[in-house]
Amino acid sequence: MLFPPRDDGVNLVANATLPNPSVMTIEIGTITMDLKSKDLTIGNATINNLTLRPGNHSTPLEGVVDMHTVTENLLPLLQAQRDSLRSGYLSLDAVTREVEYDGVMIPYYTEVMRDLVLSAKVPVNDLLINSVQGILHDNSSGLQSVLDDIRERSAAKGDITSSVGIKHRR
């Protein structure tokens, strides 16, 4: 998460690992997806100029998490994420809204890709640390060193919650 968002409104930058079990390389184009927690759409993400090569590969995505929607629905979101949060992550789904190639919507790719829901388990530790680092990037090297220390302890112990004494299920 980017705080504050970029000038273009983007506040989400991530990598998606996409599988292609075939032996073919497929040029898909630009995919626009809705980001969901259960049935609630909390934002969108775009993968530009996607080419799927055989095997798994990582590709960048950018998007917008609608913080107004998140805050207005915080209680139901937390309830929906309860089991995931206890395990230290958020469970989010990305559902294709549209596929374009050279600016033209491709209906057959859109329909097929809409049925292929991408599910992600986002580690809460990484989300918090990366977000806070973004906020503090230019503000304070002292706070940055504290975050670095938390990250090191988190890596050694498995998660940030254990490093500050919060217990949860594994």
PDB file of C-alpha atoms in Angstrom:
ATOM      1  CA  MET A   1       0.000   0.000   0.000  1.00  0.00           C
ATOM      2  CA  LEU A   2       1.178   3.469  -0.830  1.00  0.00           C
ATOM      3  CA  PHE A   3       0.423   6.256   1.649  1.00  0.00           C
ATOM      4  CA  PRO A   4      -0.196   8.811   0.348  1.00  0.00           C
ATOM      5  CA  PRO A   5      -1.333   7.486  -3.029  1.00  0.00           C
ATOM      6  CA  ARG A   6       0.477   8.528  -6.180  1.00  0.00           C
ATOM      7  CA  ASP A   7      -0.847  11.495  -8.165  1.00  0.00           C
ATOM      8  CA  ASP A   8      -2.741   9.087 -10.456  1.00  0.00           C
ATOM      9  CA  GLY A   9      -4.600   7.621  -7.433  1.00  0.00           C
ATOM     10  CA  VAL A  10      -2.676   4.330  -7.355  1.00  0.00           C
ATOM     11  CA  ASN A  11      -2.209   3.168  -3.769  1.00  0.00           C
ATOM     12  CA  LEU A  12      -1.506  -0.510  -4.418  1.00  0.00           C
ATOM     13  CA  VAL A  13       1.644  -1.871  -6.013  1.00  0.00           C
ATOM     14  CA  ALA A  14       2.281  -5.606  -5.905  1.00  0.00           C
ATOM     15  CA  ASN A  15       3.446  -8.640  -7.831  1.00  0.00           C
ATOM     16  CA  ALA A  16       1.138 -11.435  -8.932  1.00  0.00           C
ATOM     17  CA  THR A  17       2.401 -14.951  -9.534  1.00  0.00           C
ATOM     18  CA  LEU A  18       0.476 -16.345 -12.476  1.00  0.00           C
ATOM     19  CA  PRO A  19       0.471 -19.990 -13.555  1.00  0.00           C
ATOM     20  CA  ASN A  20       0.498 -21.154 -17.161  1.00  0.00           C
ATOM     21  CA  PRO A  21       0.495 -24.975 -17.163  1.00  0.00           C
ATOM     22  CA  SER A  22       0.543 -25.104 -20.972  1.00  0.00           C
ATOM     23  CA  VAL A  23       3.585 -25.143 -23.249  1.00  0.00           C
ATOM     24  CA  MET A  24       2.332 -22.086 -25.139  1.00  0.00           C
ATOM     25  CA  THR A  25       3.177 -18.432 -24.699  1.00  0.00           C
ATOM     26  CA  ILE A  26      -0.014 -16.375 -24.789  1.00  0.00           C
ATOM     27  CA  GLU A  27      -0.247 -12.612 -25.246  1.00  0.00           C
ATOM     28  CA  ILE A  28      -3.215 -11.570 -23.140  1.00  0.00           C
ATOM     29  CA  GLY A  29      -3.056  -7.771 -23.032  1.00  0.00           C
ATOM     30  CA  THR A  30      -4.138  -5.519 -20.190  1.00  0.00           C
ATOM     31  CA  ILE A  31      -6.287  -7.078 -17.474  1.00  0.00           C
ATOM     32  CA  THR A  32      -8.458  -4.986 -15.163  1.00  0.00           C
ATOM     33  CA  MET A  33      -9.638  -6.850 -12.070  1.00  0.00           C
ATOM     34  CA  ASP A  34     -11.902  -6.189  -9.101  1.00  0.00           C
ATOM     35  CA  LEU A  35     -10.294  -6.835  -5.713  1.00  0.00           C
ATOM     36  CA  LYS A  36     -12.658  -8.575  -3.322  1.00  0.00           C
ATOM     37  CA  SER A  37     -12.899  -9.689   0.244  1.00  0.00           C
ATOM     38  CA  LYS A  38     -15.641 -12.303   0.068  1.00  0.00           C
ATOM     39  CA  ASP A  39     -18.456 -10.528  -1.830  1.00  0.00           C
ATOM     40  CA  LEU A  40     -17.317  -6.957  -1.148  1.00  0.00           C
ATOM     41  CA  THR A  41     -15.361  -5.183  -3.887  1.00  0.00           C
ATOM     42  CA  ILE A  42     -12.707  -3.096  -2.142  1.00  0.00           C
ATOM     43  CA  GLY A  43     -10.755  -1.870  -5.144  1.00  0.00           C
ATOM     44  CA  ASN A  44      -9.263  -2.717  -8.498  1.00  0.00           C
ATOM     45  CA  ALA A  45      -5.959  -3.790  -9.977  1.00  0.00           C
ATOM     46  CA  THR A  46      -4.472  -3.715 -13.450  1.00  0.00           C
ATOM     47  CA  ILE A  47      -1.825  -5.874 -15.070  1.00  0.00           C
ATOM     48  CA  ASN A  48      -0.540  -4.106 -18.161  1.00  0.00           C
ATOM     49  CA  ASN A  49       0.556  -5.923 -21.317  1.00  0.00           C
ATOM     50  CA  LEU A  50       0.468  -9.419 -19.836  1.00  0.00           C
ATOM     51  CA  THR A  51       2.183 -12.202 -21.717  1.00  0.00           C
ATOM     52  CA  LEU A  52       1.759 -15.618 -20.099  1.00  0.00           C
ATOM     53  CA  ARG A  53       4.778 -17.821 -20.602  1.00  0.00           C
ATOM     54  CA  PRO A  54       4.830 -21.521 -19.667  1.00  0.00           C
ATOM     55  CA  GLY A  55       5.194 -22.160 -15.944  1.00  0.00           C
ATOM     56  CA  ASN A  56       4.759 -19.742 -13.060  1.00  0.00           C
ATOM     57  CA  HIS A  57       5.982 -16.193 -13.365  1.00  0.00           C
ATOM     58  CA  SER A  58       5.682 -12.988 -11.415  1.00  0.00           C
ATOM     59  CA  THR A  59       4.261  -9.849 -12.977  1.00  0.00           C
ATOM     60  CA  PRO A  60       3.698  -6.375 -11.522  1.00  0.00           C
ATOM     61  CA  LEU A  61       0.241  -4.991 -10.893  1.00  0.00           C
ATOM     62  CA  GLU A  62      -1.011  -1.610  -9.790  1.00  0.00           C
ATOM     63  CA  GLY A  63      -4.356  -0.614  -8.425  1.00  0.00           C
ATOM     64  CA  VAL A  64      -6.531   1.360  -6.113  1.00  0.00           C
ATOM     65  CA  VAL A  65      -7.861   0.126  -2.794  1.00  0.00           C
ATOM     66  CA  ASP A  66     -10.959   2.193  -2.018  1.00  0.00           C
ATOM     67  CA  MET A  67     -10.180   3.231   1.538  1.00  0.00           C
ATOM     68  CA  HIS A  68     -13.665   4.750   1.926  1.00  0.00           C
ATOM     69  CA  THR A  69     -15.242   1.364   1.139  1.00  0.00           C
ATOM     70  CA  VAL A  70     -12.809  -0.354   3.500  1.00  0.00           C
ATOM     71  CA  THR A  71     -13.532   2.001   6.400  1.00  0.00           C
ATOM     72  CA  GLU A  72     -17.301   2.025   5.795  1.00  0.00           C
ATOM     73  CA  ASN A  73     -17.304  -1.801   5.864  1.00  0.00           C
ATOM     74  CA  LEU A  74     -14.591  -2.375   8.444  1.00  0.00           C
ATOM     75  CA  LEU A  75     -16.604  -4.592  10.803  1.00  0.00           C
ATOM     76  CA  PRO A  76     -17.919  -6.957   8.084  1.00  0.00           C
ATOM     77  CA  LEU A  77     -14.439  -7.023   6.513  1.00  0.00           C
ATOM     78  CA  LEU A  78     -12.830  -7.998   9.801  1.00  0.00           C
ATOM     79  CA  GLN A  79     -15.498 -10.641  10.371  1.00  0.00           C
ATOM     80  CA  ALA A  80     -14.964 -12.057   6.868  1.00  0.00           C
ATOM     81  CA  GLN A  81     -11.183 -12.038   7.367  1.00  0.00           C
ATOM     82  CA  ARG A  82     -11.229 -13.361  10.949  1.00  0.00           C
ATOM     83  CA  ASP A  83      -9.740 -16.803  10.240  1.00  0.00           C
ATOM     84  CA  SER A  84      -7.173 -15.422   7.812  1.00  0.00           C
ATOM     85  CA  LEU A  85      -6.119 -12.666  10.214  1.00  0.00           C
ATOM     86  CA  ARG A  86      -5.645 -15.219  12.996  1.00  0.00           C
ATOM     87  CA  SER A  87      -3.210 -16.962  10.679  1.00  0.00           C
ATOM     88  CA  GLY A  88      -1.397 -13.713   9.898  1.00  0.00           C
ATOM     89  CA  TYR A  89      -2.682 -12.833   6.460  1.00  0.00           C
ATOM     90  CA  LEU A  90      -5.523 -11.295   4.450  1.00  0.00           C
ATOM     91  CA  SER A  91      -7.388 -13.393   1.892  1.00  0.00           C
ATOM     92  CA  LEU A  92      -8.224 -11.406  -1.221  1.00  0.00           C
ATOM     93  CA  ASP A  93      -9.595 -12.429  -4.604  1.00  0.00           C
ATOM     94  CA  ALA A  94      -8.987 -10.730  -7.930  1.00  0.00           C
ATOM     95  CA  VAL A  95     -11.798 -11.210 -10.451  1.00  0.00           C
ATOM     96  CA  THR A  96     -11.267 -10.120 -14.048  1.00  0.00           C
ATOM     97  CA  ARG A  97     -13.532  -7.293 -15.104  1.00  0.00           C
ATOM     98  CA  GLU A  98     -12.087  -6.728 -18.579  1.00  0.00           C
ATOM     99  CA  VAL A  99      -9.266  -7.765 -20.897  1.00  0.00           C
ATOM    100  CA  GLU A 100      -8.027  -5.334 -23.548  1.00  0.00           C
ATOM    101  CA  TYR A 101      -5.473  -5.791 -26.292  1.00  0.00           C
ATOM    102  CA  ASP A 102      -4.190  -2.660 -28.030  1.00  0.00           C
ATOM    103  CA  GLY A 103      -7.092  -0.713 -26.500  1.00  0.00           C
ATOM    104  CA  VAL A 104      -9.795  -3.098 -27.770  1.00  0.00           C
ATOM    105  CA  MET A 105     -11.870  -5.139 -25.307  1.00  0.00           C
ATOM    106  CA  ILE A 106     -11.477  -8.865 -26.022  1.00  0.00           C
ATOM    107  CA  PRO A 107     -14.767 -10.550 -24.997  1.00  0.00           C
ATOM    108  CA  TYR A 108     -13.579 -14.168 -25.217  1.00  0.00           C
ATOM    109  CA  TYR A 109     -10.535 -13.525 -23.001  1.00  0.00           C
ATOM    110  CA  THR A 110     -12.698 -11.478 -20.644  1.00  0.00           C
ATOM    111  CA  GLU A 111     -15.242 -14.290 -20.223  1.00  0.00           C
ATOM    112  CA  VAL A 112     -12.630 -17.020 -19.735  1.00  0.00           C
ATOM    113  CA  MET A 113     -10.501 -14.947 -17.366  1.00  0.00           C
ATOM    114  CA  ARG A 114     -13.559 -13.863 -15.341  1.00  0.00           C
ATOM    115  CA  ASP A 115     -14.004 -17.500 -14.324  1.00  0.00           C
ATOM    116  CA  LEU A 116     -10.361 -17.793 -13.196  1.00  0.00           C
ATOM    117  CA  VAL A 117     -10.373 -16.112  -9.802  1.00  0.00           C
ATOM    118  CA  LEU A 118      -6.890 -15.268  -8.532  1.00  0.00           C
ATOM    119  CA  SER A 119      -6.723 -15.767  -4.777  1.00  0.00           C
ATOM    120  CA  ALA A 120      -3.985 -14.200  -2.702  1.00  0.00           C
ATOM    121  CA  LYS A 121      -2.902 -14.591   0.881  1.00  0.00           C
ATOM    122  CA  VAL A 122      -1.290 -11.280   1.769  1.00  0.00           C
ATOM    123  CA  PRO A 123       0.929 -11.462   4.872  1.00  0.00           C
ATOM    124  CA  VAL A 124      -0.212  -8.769   7.304  1.00  0.00           C
ATOM    125  CA  ASN A 125       3.389  -8.272   8.511  1.00  0.00           C
ATOM    126  CA  ASP A 126       4.628  -7.394   5.047  1.00  0.00           C
ATOM    127  CA  LEU A 127       1.632  -5.180   4.323  1.00  0.00           C
ATOM    128  CA  LEU A 128       2.084  -3.177   7.526  1.00  0.00           C
ATOM    129  CA  ILE A 129       5.853  -2.897   7.352  1.00  0.00           C
ATOM    130  CA  ASN A 130       5.912  -1.898   3.679  1.00  0.00           C
ATOM    131  CA  SER A 131       3.089   0.615   4.184  1.00  0.00           C
ATOM    132  CA  VAL A 132       4.713   2.236   7.215  1.00  0.00           C
ATOM    133  CA  GLN A 133       8.084   2.291   5.456  1.00  0.00           C
ATOM    134  CA  GLY A 134       6.440   4.134   2.585  1.00  0.00           C
ATOM    135  CA  ILE A 135       4.969   6.690   4.975  1.00  0.00           C
ATOM    136  CA  LEU A 136       8.273   7.211   6.757  1.00  0.00           C
ATOM    137  CA  HIS A 137      10.567   6.963   3.737  1.00  0.00           C
ATOM    138  CA  ASP A 138      11.571  10.618   3.755  1.00  0.00           C
ATOM    139  CA  ASN A 139      10.600  11.453   7.314  1.00  0.00           C
ATOM    140  CA  SER A 140      12.826   9.731   9.835  1.00  0.00           C
ATOM    141  CA  SER A 141      15.821   7.459   9.660  1.00  0.00           C
ATOM    142  CA  GLY A 142      15.371   6.676  13.368  1.00  0.00           C
ATOM    143  CA  LEU A 143      11.909   5.254  12.842  1.00  0.00           C
ATOM    144  CA  GLN A 144      13.165   3.466   9.747  1.00  0.00           C
ATOM    145  CA  SER A 145      15.773   1.677  11.845  1.00  0.00           C
ATOM    146  CA  VAL A 146      13.038   0.589  14.294  1.00  0.00           C
ATOM    147  CA  LEU A 147      11.062  -0.861  11.389  1.00  0.00           C
ATOM    148  CA  ASP A 148      14.157  -2.623  10.101  1.00  0.00           C
ATOM    149  CA  ASP A 149      14.673  -4.133  13.555  1.00  0.00           C
ATOM    150  CA  ILE A 150      11.037  -5.313  13.675  1.00  0.00           C
ATOM    151  CA  ARG A 151      11.404  -6.845  10.216  1.00  0.00           C
ATOM    152  CA  GLU A 152      14.548  -8.725  11.287  1.00  0.00           C
ATOM    153  CA  ARG A 153      12.868 -10.025  14.445  1.00  0.00           C
ATOM    154  CA  SER A 154       9.767 -10.885  12.452  1.00  0.00           C
ATOM    155  CA  ALA A 155      11.797 -12.913   9.976  1.00  0.00           C
ATOM    156  CA  ALA A 156      13.551 -14.713  12.819  1.00  0.00           C
ATOM    157  CA  LYS A 157      10.352 -15.457  14.744  1.00  0.00           C
ATOM    158  CA  GLY A 158       7.919 -15.856  11.878  1.00  0.00           C
ATOM    159  CA  ASP A 159       5.742 -12.792  12.264  1.00  0.00           C
ATOM    160  CA  ILE A 160       5.434  -9.344  13.768  1.00  0.00           C
ATOM    161  CA  THR A 161       2.646 -10.285  16.178  1.00  0.00           C
ATOM    162  CA  SER A 162       4.854 -12.766  17.991  1.00  0.00           C
ATOM    163  CA  SER A 163       7.629 -10.181  18.263  1.00  0.00           C
ATOM    164  CA  VAL A 164       5.301  -7.858  20.191  1.00  0.00           C
ATOM    165  CA  GLY A 165       3.687 -10.608  22.274  1.00  0.00           C
ATOM    166  CA  ILE A 166       0.381 -11.156  20.483  1.00  0.00           C
ATOM    167  CA  LYS A 167      -0.559 -14.805  20.153  1.00  0.00           C
ATOM    168  CA  HIS A 168      -2.551 -16.231  17.300  1.00  0.00           C
ATOM    169  CA  ARG A 169      -3.256 -19.611  15.749  1.00  0.00           C
ATOM    170  CA  ARG A 170      -0.883 -21.126  13.209  1.00  0.00           C
TER     171      ARG A 170
END
